[in-house]
Amino acid sequence: MNAVDGSDHYTKSSDEPPPSLLTIILDTNPNAWALLSDTLPLSRAIANLLVFINAHLAFNHANKVAIIASHTQRADFLYPAPPTRRSTDGRHSSHHQVPPDANDPDTQMGDHSSEPSVSANDANKYRPFRLIQETLVASLSNLIRTTSQSSLPTTPTTSIAGALTLALTHTNKQTMLLSSLPSSTSTTDPSSISTPPALLSRILILSVSGDLAHQYIPIMNTIFACQRLGIPIDIAKIAGDTVFLQQASDATRGTYIKLEHPRGLLQYLMMAFLPDQTNRRNLVSPTQVGVDFRAACFCHRNVVDVGFVCSICLSIFCSPPEGAICLTCGTALRLGDYGGKPAVVRRKKKKRKQRAEG
């Protein structure tokens, strides 16, 4: 009778997988992308990234995506766009406009009506795909436009630590919003109650920069936070080489791939980074042959193989600090006989046995 009157609709639990949140950190270092202009231009990388995002959203209608730019001096959200900020003349900035509601027409009317209408040309495109594309392109254009040549640092690094922090805060916010919603699924058998995660979250980093030794402490803090929350960090290393991103992927059970052929970025994304944590249990993910577990010293931010560690705060130094005082906690360090010459013990001469005559 339950099947007749529809009671099974309320007693059976949903078999749908939980929604997946994919947070993409895009390294937008202008110096690094300039070196890759002949192999993989930024425009082509964005086109491949949009195809990958569309495939992720097509798996489940409840899937979500967020894109964060790791720039030279700051980290900004590319999608979802930040709230509309008023310019000095009191008008709304066109590149920070909030996407329209479902009841509004596709073409927005405003001061930027002279710009070409993307909606008129792409009327058959799936609306969420189009909104992500327009917002991403507009935010990235605004980021590049507001970056002056004089503000570019000489070192080829980006604020990856700030981008990871934004990714964790956005993940925590989305998890809290989803867990606060009333659940419509219930079951009559208490023994069969299972509590799957409300949101499967993961972070994908597209990195093109080099050494990140000066961000060692904040990067390690974000790695430990992701490890505690069960959020894997996937790394697509397009160019350069970083020690700490290898450690981030290994500590959080993510996937680390150094692209040998950057032109095939889309194939790497679709084959290695598209499955989430649930699907990876049934697949053989690519693994690293070896992980570089070196650390950066707290005094000069140099990556060292062997160093000196404070026994109180575990700070690492490439050489004994001045005065044998820890630069972090101020503890007096005991170096023992470090630097002294070892005692030399003469080797004893062996006596030769005399042969018996006759």
PDB file of N, CA, C and O in Angstrom, residues 124-184:
ATOM      1  N   ASN A 124      21.335  29.508 -27.295  1.00  0.00           N
ATOM      2  CA  ASN A 124      21.130  28.095 -27.002  1.00  0.00           C
ATOM      3  C   ASN A 124      22.094  27.558 -25.951  1.00  0.00           C
ATOM      4  O   ASN A 124      22.076  26.350 -25.684  1.00  0.00           O
ATOM      5  N   LYS A 125      22.911  28.388 -25.380  1.00  0.00           N
ATOM      6  CA  LYS A 125      23.860  27.916 -24.372  1.00  0.00           C
ATOM      7  C   LYS A 125      23.152  27.762 -23.033  1.00  0.00           C
ATOM      8  O   LYS A 125      22.273  28.553 -22.675  1.00  0.00           O
ATOM      9  N   TYR A 126      23.553  26.722 -22.298  1.00  0.00           N
ATOM     10  CA  TYR A 126      22.986  26.464 -20.973  1.00  0.00           C
ATOM     11  C   TYR A 126      23.287  27.658 -20.070  1.00  0.00           C
ATOM     12  O   TYR A 126      24.425  28.122 -19.990  1.00  0.00           O
ATOM     13  N   ARG A 127      22.252  28.155 -19.389  1.00  0.00           N
ATOM     14  CA  ARG A 127      22.367  29.416 -18.664  1.00  0.00           C
ATOM     15  C   ARG A 127      23.473  29.415 -17.597  1.00  0.00           C
ATOM     16  O   ARG A 127      24.259  30.374 -17.534  1.00  0.00           O
ATOM     17  N   PRO A 128      23.587  28.393 -16.736  1.00  0.00           N
ATOM     18  CA  PRO A 128      24.693  28.424 -15.760  1.00  0.00           C
ATOM     19  C   PRO A 128      26.072  28.463 -16.414  1.00  0.00           C
ATOM     20  O   PRO A 128      26.982  29.131 -15.925  1.00  0.00           O
ATOM     21  N   PHE A 129      26.230  27.755 -17.541  1.00  0.00           N
ATOM     22  CA  PHE A 129      27.510  27.794 -18.243  1.00  0.00           C
ATOM     23  C   PHE A 129      27.815  29.211 -18.740  1.00  0.00           C
ATOM     24  O   PHE A 129      28.951  29.689 -18.637  1.00  0.00           O
ATOM     25  N   ARG A 130      26.803  29.877 -19.254  1.00  0.00           N
ATOM     26  CA  ARG A 130      27.010  31.215 -19.795  1.00  0.00           C
ATOM     27  C   ARG A 130      27.323  32.217 -18.689  1.00  0.00           C
ATOM     28  O   ARG A 130      28.183  33.100 -18.857  1.00  0.00           O
ATOM     29  N   LEU A 131      26.637  32.090 -17.555  1.00  0.00           N
ATOM     30  CA  LEU A 131      26.883  33.027 -16.455  1.00  0.00           C
ATOM     31  C   LEU A 131      28.303  32.890 -15.915  1.00  0.00           C
ATOM     32  O   LEU A 131      28.970  33.884 -15.601  1.00  0.00           O
ATOM     33  N   ILE A 132      28.771  31.651 -15.806  1.00  0.00           N
ATOM     34  CA  ILE A 132      30.132  31.441 -15.317  1.00  0.00           C
ATOM     35  C   ILE A 132      31.148  32.002 -16.297  1.00  0.00           C
ATOM     36  O   ILE A 132      32.131  32.650 -15.918  1.00  0.00           O
ATOM     37  N   GLN A 133      30.915  31.789 -17.583  1.00  0.00           N
ATOM     38  CA  GLN A 133      31.851  32.287 -18.587  1.00  0.00           C
ATOM     39  C   GLN A 133      31.910  33.810 -18.583  1.00  0.00           C
ATOM     40  O   GLN A 133      33.002  34.398 -18.596  1.00  0.00           O
ATOM     41  N   GLU A 134      30.750  34.465 -18.557  1.00  0.00           N
ATOM     42  CA  GLU A 134      30.736  35.922 -18.581  1.00  0.00           C
ATOM     43  C   GLU A 134      31.368  36.513 -17.321  1.00  0.00           C
ATOM     44  O   GLU A 134      32.138  37.481 -17.385  1.00  0.00           O
ATOM     45  N   THR A 135      31.050  35.924 -16.160  1.00  0.00           N
ATOM     46  CA  THR A 135      31.599  36.449 -14.910  1.00  0.00           C
ATOM     47  C   THR A 135      33.097  36.236 -14.823  1.00  0.00           C
ATOM     48  O   THR A 135      33.845  37.120 -14.395  1.00  0.00           O
ATOM     49  N   LEU A 136      33.555  35.060 -15.257  1.00  0.00           N
ATOM     50  CA  LEU A 136      34.979  34.765 -15.196  1.00  0.00           C
ATOM     51  C   LEU A 136      35.779  35.681 -16.126  1.00  0.00           C
ATOM     52  O   LEU A 136      36.812  36.246 -15.724  1.00  0.00           O
ATOM     53  N   VAL A 137      35.311  35.856 -17.335  1.00  0.00           N
ATOM     54  CA  VAL A 137      36.025  36.697 -18.292  1.00  0.00           C
ATOM     55  C   VAL A 137      36.036  38.153 -17.834  1.00  0.00           C
ATOM     56  O   VAL A 137      37.062  38.848 -17.917  1.00  0.00           O
ATOM     57  N   ALA A 138      34.896  38.633 -17.316  1.00  0.00           N
ATOM     58  CA  ALA A 138      34.835  40.023 -16.859  1.00  0.00           C
ATOM     59  C   ALA A 138      35.726  40.258 -15.639  1.00  0.00           C
ATOM     60  O   ALA A 138      36.438  41.269 -15.556  1.00  0.00           O
ATOM     61  N   SER A 139      35.721  39.331 -14.689  1.00  0.00           N
ATOM     62  CA  SER A 139      36.550  39.501 -13.486  1.00  0.00           C
ATOM     63  C   SER A 139      38.025  39.402 -13.815  1.00  0.00           C
ATOM     64  O   SER A 139      38.840  40.156 -13.275  1.00  0.00           O
ATOM     65  N   LEU A 140      38.384  38.481 -14.711  1.00  0.00           N
ATOM     66  CA  LEU A 140      39.788  38.350 -15.083  1.00  0.00           C
ATOM     67  C   LEU A 140      40.272  39.565 -15.867  1.00  0.00           C
ATOM     68  O   LEU A 140      41.404  40.034 -15.680  1.00  0.00           O
ATOM     69  N   SER A 141      39.419  40.105 -16.732  1.00  0.00           N
ATOM     70  CA  SER A 141      39.787  41.323 -17.462  1.00  0.00           C
ATOM     71  C   SER A 141      39.984  42.492 -16.523  1.00  0.00           C
ATOM     72  O   SER A 141      40.919  43.297 -16.690  1.00  0.00           O
ATOM     73  N   ASN A 142      39.121  42.590 -15.515  1.00  0.00           N
ATOM     74  CA  ASN A 142      39.272  43.675 -14.543  1.00  0.00           C
ATOM     75  C   ASN A 142      40.540  43.500 -13.727  1.00  0.00           C
ATOM     76  O   ASN A 142      41.232  44.484 -13.403  1.00  0.00           O
ATOM     77  N   LEU A 143      40.891  42.257 -13.396  1.00  0.00           N
ATOM     78  CA  LEU A 143      42.106  42.010 -12.624  1.00  0.00           C
ATOM     79  C   LEU A 143      43.344  42.393 -13.420  1.00  0.00           C
ATOM     80  O   LEU A 143      44.284  43.010 -12.877  1.00  0.00           O
ATOM     81  N   ILE A 144      43.365  42.046 -14.688  1.00  0.00           N
ATOM     82  CA  ILE A 144      44.522  42.378 -15.520  1.00  0.00           C
ATOM     83  C   ILE A 144      44.588  43.881 -15.769  1.00  0.00           C
ATOM     84  O   ILE A 144      45.670  44.478 -15.799  1.00  0.00           O
ATOM     85  N   ARG A 145      43.435  44.510 -15.937  1.00  0.00           N
ATOM     86  CA  ARG A 145      43.409  45.938 -16.212  1.00  0.00           C
ATOM     87  C   ARG A 145      43.885  46.758 -15.017  1.00  0.00           C
ATOM     88  O   ARG A 145      44.512  47.808 -15.186  1.00  0.00           O
ATOM     89  N   THR A 146      43.606  46.301 -13.812  1.00  0.00           N
ATOM     90  CA  THR A 146      44.007  47.032 -12.610  1.00  0.00           C
ATOM     91  C   THR A 146      45.430  46.718 -12.167  1.00  0.00           C
ATOM     92  O   THR A 146      45.879  47.261 -11.151  1.00  0.00           O
ATOM     93  N   THR A 147      46.123  45.866 -12.893  1.00  0.00           N
ATOM     94  CA  THR A 147      47.504  45.526 -12.563  1.00  0.00           C
ATOM     95  C   THR A 147      48.440  46.373 -13.413  1.00  0.00           C
ATOM     96  O   THR A 147      48.452  46.246 -14.644  1.00  0.00           O
ATOM     97  N   SER A 148      49.203  47.219 -12.784  1.00  0.00           N
ATOM     98  CA  SER A 148      50.135  48.079 -13.507  1.00  0.00           C
ATOM     99  C   SER A 148      51.497  47.406 -13.609  1.00  0.00           C
ATOM    100  O   SER A 148      51.832  46.504 -12.827  1.00  0.00           O
ATOM    101  N   GLN A 149      52.278  47.861 -14.559  1.00  0.00           N
ATOM    102  CA  GLN A 149      53.602  47.281 -14.776  1.00  0.00           C
ATOM    103  C   GLN A 149      54.529  47.551 -13.597  1.00  0.00           C
ATOM    104  O   GLN A 149      55.369  46.713 -13.255  1.00  0.00           O
ATOM    105  N   SER A 150      54.368  48.688 -12.960  1.00  0.00           N
ATOM    106  CA  SER A 150      55.245  49.018 -11.840  1.00  0.00           C
ATOM    107  C   SER A 150      54.942  48.197 -10.590  1.00  0.00           C
ATOM    108  O   SER A 150      55.808  48.042  -9.722  1.00  0.00           O
ATOM    109  N   SER A 151      53.721  47.677 -10.490  1.00  0.00           N
ATOM    110  CA  SER A 151      53.353  46.898  -9.308  1.00  0.00           C
ATOM    111  C   SER A 151      53.772  45.445  -9.387  1.00  0.00           C
ATOM    112  O   SER A 151      53.646  44.717  -8.410  1.00  0.00           O
ATOM    113  N   LEU A 152      54.259  45.020 -10.545  1.00  0.00           N
ATOM    114  CA  LEU A 152      54.671  43.626 -10.684  1.00  0.00           C
ATOM    115  C   LEU A 152      55.982  43.412  -9.942  1.00  0.00           C
ATOM    116  O   LEU A 152      56.945  44.120 -10.154  1.00  0.00           O
ATOM    117  N   PRO A 153      56.052  42.429  -9.071  1.00  0.00           N
ATOM    118  CA  PRO A 153      57.312  42.173  -8.358  1.00  0.00           C
ATOM    119  C   PRO A 153      58.323  41.508  -9.272  1.00  0.00           C
ATOM    120  O   PRO A 153      57.995  40.956 -10.314  1.00  0.00           O
ATOM    121  N   THR A 154      59.547  41.557  -8.852  1.00  0.00           N
ATOM    122  CA  THR A 154      60.608  40.939  -9.648  1.00  0.00           C
ATOM    123  C   THR A 154      60.657  39.432  -9.459  1.00  0.00           C
ATOM    124  O   THR A 154      61.120  38.710 -10.340  1.00  0.00           O
ATOM    125  N   THR A 155      60.197  38.931  -8.325  1.00  0.00           N
ATOM    126  CA  THR A 155      60.217  37.493  -8.088  1.00  0.00           C
ATOM    127  C   THR A 155      58.974  36.854  -8.691  1.00  0.00           C
ATOM    128  O   THR A 155      57.868  37.382  -8.571  1.00  0.00           O
ATOM    129  N   PRO A 156      59.105  35.709  -9.342  1.00  0.00           N
ATOM    130  CA  PRO A 156      57.958  35.061  -9.990  1.00  0.00           C
ATOM    131  C   PRO A 156      57.112  34.268  -9.005  1.00  0.00           C
ATOM    132  O   PRO A 156      57.009  33.049  -9.090  1.00  0.00           O
ATOM    133  N   THR A 157      56.506  34.930  -8.047  1.00  0.00           N
ATOM    134  CA  THR A 157      55.677  34.270  -7.049  1.00  0.00           C
ATOM    135  C   THR A 157      54.307  34.915  -7.005  1.00  0.00           C
ATOM    136  O   THR A 157      54.114  36.042  -7.464  1.00  0.00           O
ATOM    137  N   THR A 158      53.361  34.205  -6.437  1.00  0.00           N
ATOM    138  CA  THR A 158      52.008  34.706  -6.254  1.00  0.00           C
ATOM    139  C   THR A 158      51.560  34.456  -4.826  1.00  0.00           C
ATOM    140  O   THR A 158      52.193  33.703  -4.082  1.00  0.00           O
ATOM    141  N   SER A 159      50.447  35.061  -4.452  1.00  0.00           N
ATOM    142  CA  SER A 159      49.913  34.912  -3.092  1.00  0.00           C
ATOM    143  C   SER A 159      49.058  33.656  -3.021  1.00  0.00           C
ATOM    144  O   SER A 159      47.832  33.711  -2.893  1.00  0.00           O
ATOM    145  N   ILE A 160      49.702  32.501  -3.114  1.00  0.00           N
ATOM    146  CA  ILE A 160      48.990  31.235  -3.076  1.00  0.00           C
ATOM    147  C   ILE A 160      48.428  30.959  -1.689  1.00  0.00           C
ATOM    148  O   ILE A 160      47.375  30.326  -1.537  1.00  0.00           O
ATOM    149  N   ALA A 161      49.101  31.450  -0.649  1.00  0.00           N
ATOM    150  CA  ALA A 161      48.602  31.255   0.713  1.00  0.00           C
ATOM    151  C   ALA A 161      47.285  32.001   0.918  1.00  0.00           C
ATOM    152  O   ALA A 161      46.346  31.474   1.530  1.00  0.00           O
ATOM    153  N   GLY A 162      47.199  33.233   0.408  1.00  0.00           N
ATOM    154  CA  GLY A 162      45.933  33.967   0.512  1.00  0.00           C
ATOM    155  C   GLY A 162      44.820  33.318  -0.273  1.00  0.00           C
ATOM    156  O   GLY A 162      43.659  33.312   0.160  1.00  0.00           O
ATOM    157  N   ALA A 163      45.138  32.744  -1.441  1.00  0.00           N
ATOM    158  CA  ALA A 163      44.120  32.068  -2.232  1.00  0.00           C
ATOM    159  C   ALA A 163      43.615  30.817  -1.518  1.00  0.00           C
ATOM    160  O   ALA A 163      42.406  30.518  -1.537  1.00  0.00           O
ATOM    161  N   LEU A 164      44.503  30.072  -0.886  1.00  0.00           N
ATOM    162  CA  LEU A 164      44.074  28.889  -0.128  1.00  0.00           C
ATOM    163  C   LEU A 164      43.208  29.281   1.064  1.00  0.00           C
ATOM    164  O   LEU A 164      42.247  28.581   1.402  1.00  0.00           O
ATOM    165  N   THR A 165      43.523  30.404   1.689  1.00  0.00           N
ATOM    166  CA  THR A 165      42.705  30.873   2.808  1.00  0.00           C
ATOM    167  C   THR A 165      41.302  31.253   2.336  1.00  0.00           C
ATOM    168  O   THR A 165      40.295  30.915   2.987  1.00  0.00           O
ATOM    169  N   LEU A 166      41.208  31.943   1.193  1.00  0.00           N
ATOM    170  CA  LEU A 166      39.893  32.268   0.644  1.00  0.00           C
ATOM    171  C   LEU A 166      39.126  31.007   0.267  1.00  0.00           C
ATOM    172  O   LEU A 166      37.900  30.941   0.452  1.00  0.00           O
ATOM    173  N   ALA A 167      39.815  30.013  -0.249  1.00  0.00           N
ATOM    174  CA  ALA A 167      39.151  28.766  -0.619  1.00  0.00           C
ATOM    175  C   ALA A 167      38.586  28.060   0.609  1.00  0.00           C
ATOM    176  O   ALA A 167      37.463  27.528   0.573  1.00  0.00           O
ATOM    177  N   LEU A 168      39.334  28.068   1.711  1.00  0.00           N
ATOM    178  CA  LEU A 168      38.842  27.420   2.931  1.00  0.00           C
ATOM    179  C   LEU A 168      37.650  28.163   3.519  1.00  0.00           C
ATOM    180  O   LEU A 168      36.688  27.535   3.989  1.00  0.00           O
ATOM    181  N   THR A 169      37.698  29.485   3.523  1.00  0.00           N
ATOM    182  CA  THR A 169      36.564  30.248   4.052  1.00  0.00           C
ATOM    183  C   THR A 169      35.316  30.059   3.199  1.00  0.00           C
ATOM    184  O   THR A 169      34.198  29.936   3.729  1.00  0.00           O
ATOM    185  N   HIS A 170      35.472  30.036   1.882  1.00  0.00           N
ATOM    186  CA  HIS A 170      34.313  29.824   1.003  1.00  0.00           C
ATOM    187  C   HIS A 170      33.755  28.414   1.183  1.00  0.00           C
ATOM    188  O   HIS A 170      32.531  28.219   1.198  1.00  0.00           O
ATOM    189  N   THR A 171      34.628  27.435   1.343  1.00  0.00           N
ATOM    190  CA  THR A 171      34.166  26.061   1.564  1.00  0.00           C
ATOM    191  C   THR A 171      33.407  25.952   2.879  1.00  0.00           C
ATOM    192  O   THR A 171      32.360  25.301   2.953  1.00  0.00           O
ATOM    193  N   ASN A 172      33.924  26.576   3.924  1.00  0.00           N
ATOM    194  CA  ASN A 172      33.247  26.537   5.219  1.00  0.00           C
ATOM    195  C   ASN A 172      31.886  27.223   5.150  1.00  0.00           C
ATOM    196  O   ASN A 172      30.899  26.737   5.730  1.00  0.00           O
ATOM    197  N   LYS A 173      31.804  28.318   4.424  1.00  0.00           N
ATOM    198  CA  LYS A 173      30.524  29.024   4.296  1.00  0.00           C
ATOM    199  C   LYS A 173      29.505  28.186   3.550  1.00  0.00           C
ATOM    200  O   LYS A 173      28.343  28.078   3.976  1.00  0.00           O
ATOM    201  N   GLN A 174      29.908  27.571   2.436  1.00  0.00           N
ATOM    202  CA  GLN A 174      28.981  26.749   1.671  1.00  0.00           C
ATOM    203  C   GLN A 174      28.554  25.509   2.450  1.00  0.00           C
ATOM    204  O   GLN A 174      27.404  25.076   2.360  1.00  0.00           O
ATOM    205  N   THR A 175      29.462  24.945   3.232  1.00  0.00           N
ATOM    206  CA  THR A 175      29.109  23.773   4.042  1.00  0.00           C
ATOM    207  C   THR A 175      28.101  24.136   5.116  1.00  0.00           C
ATOM    208  O   THR A 175      27.136  23.390   5.373  1.00  0.00           O
ATOM    209  N   MET A 176      28.280  25.280   5.749  1.00  0.00           N
ATOM    210  CA  MET A 176      27.339  25.707   6.785  1.00  0.00           C
ATOM    211  C   MET A 176      25.976  26.033   6.190  1.00  0.00           C
ATOM    212  O   MET A 176      24.928  25.717   6.787  1.00  0.00           O
ATOM    213  N   LEU A 177      25.954  26.657   5.014  1.00  0.00           N
ATOM    214  CA  LEU A 177      24.670  26.962   4.385  1.00  0.00           C
ATOM    215  C   LEU A 177      23.925  25.698   3.984  1.00  0.00           C
ATOM    216  O   LEU A 177      22.700  25.614   4.124  1.00  0.00           O
ATOM    217  N   LEU A 178      24.649  24.707   3.494  1.00  0.00           N
ATOM    218  CA  LEU A 178      23.999  23.480   3.062  1.00  0.00           C
ATOM    219  C   LEU A 178      23.554  22.625   4.232  1.00  0.00           C
ATOM    220  O   LEU A 178      22.504  21.979   4.187  1.00  0.00           O
ATOM    221  N   SER A 179      24.339  22.604   5.304  1.00  0.00           N
ATOM    222  CA  SER A 179      23.965  21.797   6.469  1.00  0.00           C
ATOM    223  C   SER A 179      22.819  22.411   7.248  1.00  0.00           C
ATOM    224  O   SER A 179      22.123  21.703   7.984  1.00  0.00           O
ATOM    225  N   SER A 180      22.591  23.712   7.102  1.00  0.00           N
ATOM    226  CA  SER A 180      21.493  24.364   7.806  1.00  0.00           C
ATOM    227  C   SER A 180      20.153  24.155   7.124  1.00  0.00           C
ATOM    228  O   SER A 180      19.103  24.405   7.729  1.00  0.00           O
ATOM    229  N   LEU A 181      20.152  23.687   5.877  1.00  0.00           N
ATOM    230  CA  LEU A 181      18.895  23.445   5.179  1.00  0.00           C
ATOM    231  C   LEU A 181      18.195  22.227   5.759  1.00  0.00           C
ATOM    232  O   LEU A 181      18.834  21.231   6.091  1.00  0.00           O
ATOM    233  N   PRO A 182      16.864  22.250   5.892  1.00  0.00           N
ATOM    234  CA  PRO A 182      16.151  21.088   6.418  1.00  0.00           C
ATOM    235  C   PRO A 182      16.216  19.926   5.440  1.00  0.00           C
ATOM    236  O   PRO A 182      16.029  20.079   4.239  1.00  0.00           O
ATOM    237  N   SER A 183      16.511  18.756   5.963  1.00  0.00           N
ATOM    238  CA  SER A 183      16.619  17.567   5.122  1.00  0.00           C
ATOM    239  C   SER A 183      15.237  16.983   4.880  1.00  0.00           C
ATOM    240  O   SER A 183      14.430  16.829   5.797  1.00  0.00           O
ATOM    241  N   SER A 184      14.964  16.646   3.624  1.00  0.00           N
ATOM    242  CA  SER A 184      13.663  16.085   3.247  1.00  0.00           C
ATOM    243  C   SER A 184      13.670  14.578   3.232  1.00  0.00           C
ATOM    244  O   SER A 184      12.676  13.956   2.905  1.00  0.00           O
TER     245      SER A 184
END
